[in-house]
């Protein structure tokens, strides 16, 4: 059973930074692409970013480009999302997701596992 555990969320003022972590418990962690999605109150799930199995290729939603950085360490079974210049509209629960293949699929919502999420609140 895939276990994805997010951490690092919290309350931050606009313009601040947070670094989210996703710890994975799975034998073949390094074989799969991973990513982040978020869900704001009253809204649907929104894809944020993804990274391929080796960490050599990253993809970002337009709102994340230039502000967020995704990375991973396969030796530690950990993935991160560094979020800078946070905005009020970034407020959401952020979920770590796992894809069923090594490269990020064209359908970025085609993940097959999701963690329980970590709350990010950006407010003055």
PDB file of C-alpha atoms in Angstrom:
ATOM      1  CA  UNK A   1       0.000   0.000   0.000  1.00  0.00           C
ATOM      2  CA  UNK A   2       1.372   3.379  -1.003  1.00  0.00           C
ATOM      3  CA  UNK A   3       1.850   5.781   1.870  1.00  0.00           C
ATOM      4  CA  UNK A   4       2.488   9.425   1.162  1.00  0.00           C
ATOM      5  CA  UNK A   5       2.855  11.746   4.144  1.00  0.00           C
ATOM      6  CA  UNK A   6       2.980  15.493   3.671  1.00  0.00           C
ATOM      7  CA  UNK A   7       4.386  18.009   6.118  1.00  0.00           C
ATOM      8  CA  UNK A   8       5.595  21.592   6.245  1.00  0.00           C
ATOM      9  CA  UNK A   9       2.362  23.474   5.855  1.00  0.00           C
ATOM     10  CA  UNK A  10       1.412  26.374   8.070  1.00  0.00           C
ATOM     11  CA  UNK A  11       0.417  29.999   8.263  1.00  0.00           C
ATOM     12  CA  UNK A  12       2.471  32.489   6.314  1.00  0.00           C
ATOM     13  CA  UNK A  13       2.134  36.127   5.355  1.00  0.00           C
ATOM     14  CA  UNK A  14       1.959  37.114   1.696  1.00  0.00           C
ATOM     15  CA  UNK A  15       5.413  37.224   0.166  1.00  0.00           C
ATOM     16  CA  UNK A  16       6.724  34.594   2.534  1.00  0.00           C
ATOM     17  CA  UNK A  17       8.038  31.103   1.833  1.00  0.00           C
ATOM     18  CA  UNK A  18       7.216  27.571   2.875  1.00  0.00           C
ATOM     19  CA  UNK A  19       8.795  24.249   2.012  1.00  0.00           C
ATOM     20  CA  UNK A  20       6.525  21.247   1.864  1.00  0.00           C
ATOM     21  CA  UNK A  21       7.813  17.714   2.192  1.00  0.00           C
ATOM     22  CA  UNK A  22       6.383  14.417   1.070  1.00  0.00           C
ATOM     23  CA  UNK A  23       7.761  11.269   2.618  1.00  0.00           C
ATOM     24  CA  UNK A  24       6.966   8.054   0.822  1.00  0.00           C
ATOM     25  CA  UNK A  25       6.976   4.521   2.142  1.00  0.00           C
ATOM     26  CA  UNK A  26       7.340   2.240  -0.819  1.00  0.00           C
ATOM     27  CA  UNK A  27      10.007  -0.074  -2.062  1.00  0.00           C
ATOM     28  CA  UNK A  28      10.096   1.173  -5.665  1.00  0.00           C
ATOM     29  CA  UNK A  29       9.783   4.886  -4.880  1.00  0.00           C
ATOM     30  CA  UNK A  30      12.468   5.898  -7.333  1.00  0.00           C
ATOM     31  CA  UNK A  31      10.610   4.325 -10.279  1.00  0.00           C
ATOM     32  CA  UNK A  32       7.676   6.711 -10.257  1.00  0.00           C
ATOM     33  CA  UNK A  33       6.879  10.291 -11.057  1.00  0.00           C
ATOM     34  CA  UNK A  34       5.490  12.322  -8.176  1.00  0.00           C
ATOM     35  CA  UNK A  35       3.638  15.569  -7.895  1.00  0.00           C
ATOM     36  CA  UNK A  36       1.594  18.047  -5.936  1.00  0.00           C
ATOM     37  CA  UNK A  37      -2.015  19.065  -6.236  1.00  0.00           C
ATOM     38  CA  UNK A  38      -3.995  21.442  -4.053  1.00  0.00           C
ATOM     39  CA  UNK A  39      -7.544  22.122  -3.105  1.00  0.00           C
ATOM     40  CA  UNK A  40      -8.770  25.454  -1.846  1.00  0.00           C
ATOM     41  CA  UNK A  41     -11.953  25.731   0.238  1.00  0.00           C
ATOM     42  CA  UNK A  42     -14.998  25.276  -1.928  1.00  0.00           C
ATOM     43  CA  UNK A  43     -12.956  24.585  -5.061  1.00  0.00           C
ATOM     44  CA  UNK A  44     -11.868  21.561  -7.006  1.00  0.00           C
ATOM     45  CA  UNK A  45      -8.496  19.885  -7.077  1.00  0.00           C
ATOM     46  CA  UNK A  46      -5.862  21.910  -8.907  1.00  0.00           C
ATOM     47  CA  UNK A  47      -2.643  20.469 -10.240  1.00  0.00           C
ATOM     48  CA  UNK A  48       0.489  22.313  -9.045  1.00  0.00           C
ATOM     49  CA  UNK A  49       3.663  20.563 -10.134  1.00  0.00           C
ATOM     50  CA  UNK A  50       5.225  17.199 -10.945  1.00  0.00           C
ATOM     51  CA  UNK A  51       8.647  15.627 -11.243  1.00  0.00           C
ATOM     52  CA  UNK A  52       9.768  12.528 -13.096  1.00  0.00           C
ATOM     53  CA  UNK A  53      11.291   9.457 -11.485  1.00  0.00           C
ATOM     54  CA  UNK A  54      14.879  10.678 -11.614  1.00  0.00           C
ATOM     55  CA  UNK A  55      14.211  14.320 -10.837  1.00  0.00           C
ATOM     56  CA  UNK A  56      15.585  15.446 -14.172  1.00  0.00           C
ATOM     57  CA  UNK A  57      12.325  16.874 -15.474  1.00  0.00           C
ATOM     58  CA  UNK A  58       9.928  19.167 -13.644  1.00  0.00           C
ATOM     59  CA  UNK A  59       6.621  20.586 -14.730  1.00  0.00           C
ATOM     60  CA  UNK A  60       4.655  23.451 -13.244  1.00  0.00           C
ATOM     61  CA  UNK A  61       1.253  25.002 -13.469  1.00  0.00           C
ATOM     62  CA  UNK A  62       1.390  28.508 -14.837  1.00  0.00           C
ATOM     63  CA  UNK A  63       0.655  30.027 -11.437  1.00  0.00           C
ATOM     64  CA  UNK A  64       3.601  28.121  -9.941  1.00  0.00           C
ATOM     65  CA  UNK A  65       6.237  28.974 -12.525  1.00  0.00           C
ATOM     66  CA  UNK A  66       8.945  31.196 -11.116  1.00  0.00           C
ATOM     67  CA  UNK A  67       7.670  30.855  -7.551  1.00  0.00           C
ATOM     68  CA  UNK A  68       7.582  27.132  -6.763  1.00  0.00           C
ATOM     69  CA  UNK A  69      10.347  24.567  -7.119  1.00  0.00           C
ATOM     70  CA  UNK A  70       9.812  20.827  -6.978  1.00  0.00           C
ATOM     71  CA  UNK A  71      12.630  18.435  -6.159  1.00  0.00           C
ATOM     72  CA  UNK A  72      13.209  14.933  -4.834  1.00  0.00           C
ATOM     73  CA  UNK A  73      15.816  12.760  -3.191  1.00  0.00           C
ATOM     74  CA  UNK A  74      15.336   9.138  -4.086  1.00  0.00           C
ATOM     75  CA  UNK A  75      17.869   7.970  -1.557  1.00  0.00           C
ATOM     76  CA  UNK A  76      15.758   9.456   1.219  1.00  0.00           C
ATOM     77  CA  UNK A  77      12.368   8.759  -0.394  1.00  0.00           C
ATOM     78  CA  UNK A  78      11.450  12.411  -0.014  1.00  0.00           C
ATOM     79  CA  UNK A  79      10.039  15.034  -2.335  1.00  0.00           C
ATOM     80  CA  UNK A  80       9.804  18.755  -1.657  1.00  0.00           C
ATOM     81  CA  UNK A  81       7.918  21.766  -2.895  1.00  0.00           C
ATOM     82  CA  UNK A  82       9.637  25.050  -2.170  1.00  0.00           C
ATOM     83  CA  UNK A  83       7.088  27.830  -2.373  1.00  0.00           C
ATOM     84  CA  UNK A  84       8.268  31.424  -2.514  1.00  0.00           C
ATOM     85  CA  UNK A  85       6.448  34.725  -2.834  1.00  0.00           C
ATOM     86  CA  UNK A  86       3.301  33.170  -1.468  1.00  0.00           C
ATOM     87  CA  UNK A  87      -0.021  34.772  -2.298  1.00  0.00           C
ATOM     88  CA  UNK A  88      -3.353  34.687  -0.533  1.00  0.00           C
ATOM     89  CA  UNK A  89      -4.707  32.616  -3.418  1.00  0.00           C
ATOM     90  CA  UNK A  90      -2.159  29.900  -2.637  1.00  0.00           C
ATOM     91  CA  UNK A  91      -4.186  29.050   0.448  1.00  0.00           C
ATOM     92  CA  UNK A  92      -5.216  25.406   0.118  1.00  0.00           C
ATOM     93  CA  UNK A  93      -4.613  21.897   1.296  1.00  0.00           C
ATOM     94  CA  UNK A  94      -1.611  20.574  -0.586  1.00  0.00           C
ATOM     95  CA  UNK A  95      -1.474  16.902  -1.443  1.00  0.00           C
ATOM     96  CA  UNK A  96       1.417  14.759  -2.561  1.00  0.00           C
ATOM     97  CA  UNK A  97       0.519  12.421  -5.421  1.00  0.00           C
ATOM     98  CA  UNK A  98       2.141   9.466  -7.103  1.00  0.00           C
ATOM     99  CA  UNK A  99       1.831   8.510 -10.739  1.00  0.00           C
ATOM    100  CA  UNK A 100       1.853   4.989 -12.105  1.00  0.00           C
ATOM    101  CA  UNK A 101       4.841   5.552 -14.384  1.00  0.00           C
ATOM    102  CA  UNK A 102       8.267   7.123 -14.345  1.00  0.00           C
ATOM    103  CA  UNK A 103       7.434  10.105 -16.535  1.00  0.00           C
ATOM    104  CA  UNK A 104       4.672  12.582 -15.804  1.00  0.00           C
ATOM    105  CA  UNK A 105       1.700  11.674 -18.013  1.00  0.00           C
ATOM    106  CA  UNK A 106       0.057  14.170 -20.327  1.00  0.00           C
ATOM    107  CA  UNK A 107      -3.004  13.965 -18.118  1.00  0.00           C
ATOM    108  CA  UNK A 108      -1.447  15.421 -14.991  1.00  0.00           C
ATOM    109  CA  UNK A 109      -4.437  14.347 -12.944  1.00  0.00           C
ATOM    110  CA  UNK A 110      -3.809  10.700 -13.800  1.00  0.00           C
ATOM    111  CA  UNK A 111      -2.229   9.887 -10.445  1.00  0.00           C
ATOM    112  CA  UNK A 112      -3.158   6.770  -8.565  1.00  0.00           C
ATOM    113  CA  UNK A 113      -2.277   7.660  -4.983  1.00  0.00           C
ATOM    114  CA  UNK A 114      -2.623  10.754  -2.852  1.00  0.00           C
ATOM    115  CA  UNK A 115      -1.600  11.649   0.667  1.00  0.00           C
ATOM    116  CA  UNK A 116      -3.763  13.184   3.366  1.00  0.00           C
ATOM    117  CA  UNK A 117      -2.525  16.688   2.720  1.00  0.00           C
ATOM    118  CA  UNK A 118      -1.011  19.592   4.600  1.00  0.00           C
ATOM    119  CA  UNK A 119      -2.732  22.927   5.096  1.00  0.00           C
ATOM    120  CA  UNK A 120      -1.121  26.069   3.713  1.00  0.00           C
ATOM    121  CA  UNK A 121      -2.693  29.349   4.751  1.00  0.00           C
ATOM    122  CA  UNK A 122      -1.453  32.650   3.386  1.00  0.00           C
ATOM    123  CA  UNK A 123      -2.925  35.590   5.206  1.00  0.00           C
ATOM    124  CA  UNK A 124      -2.092  38.917   6.735  1.00  0.00           C
TER     125      UNK A 124
END
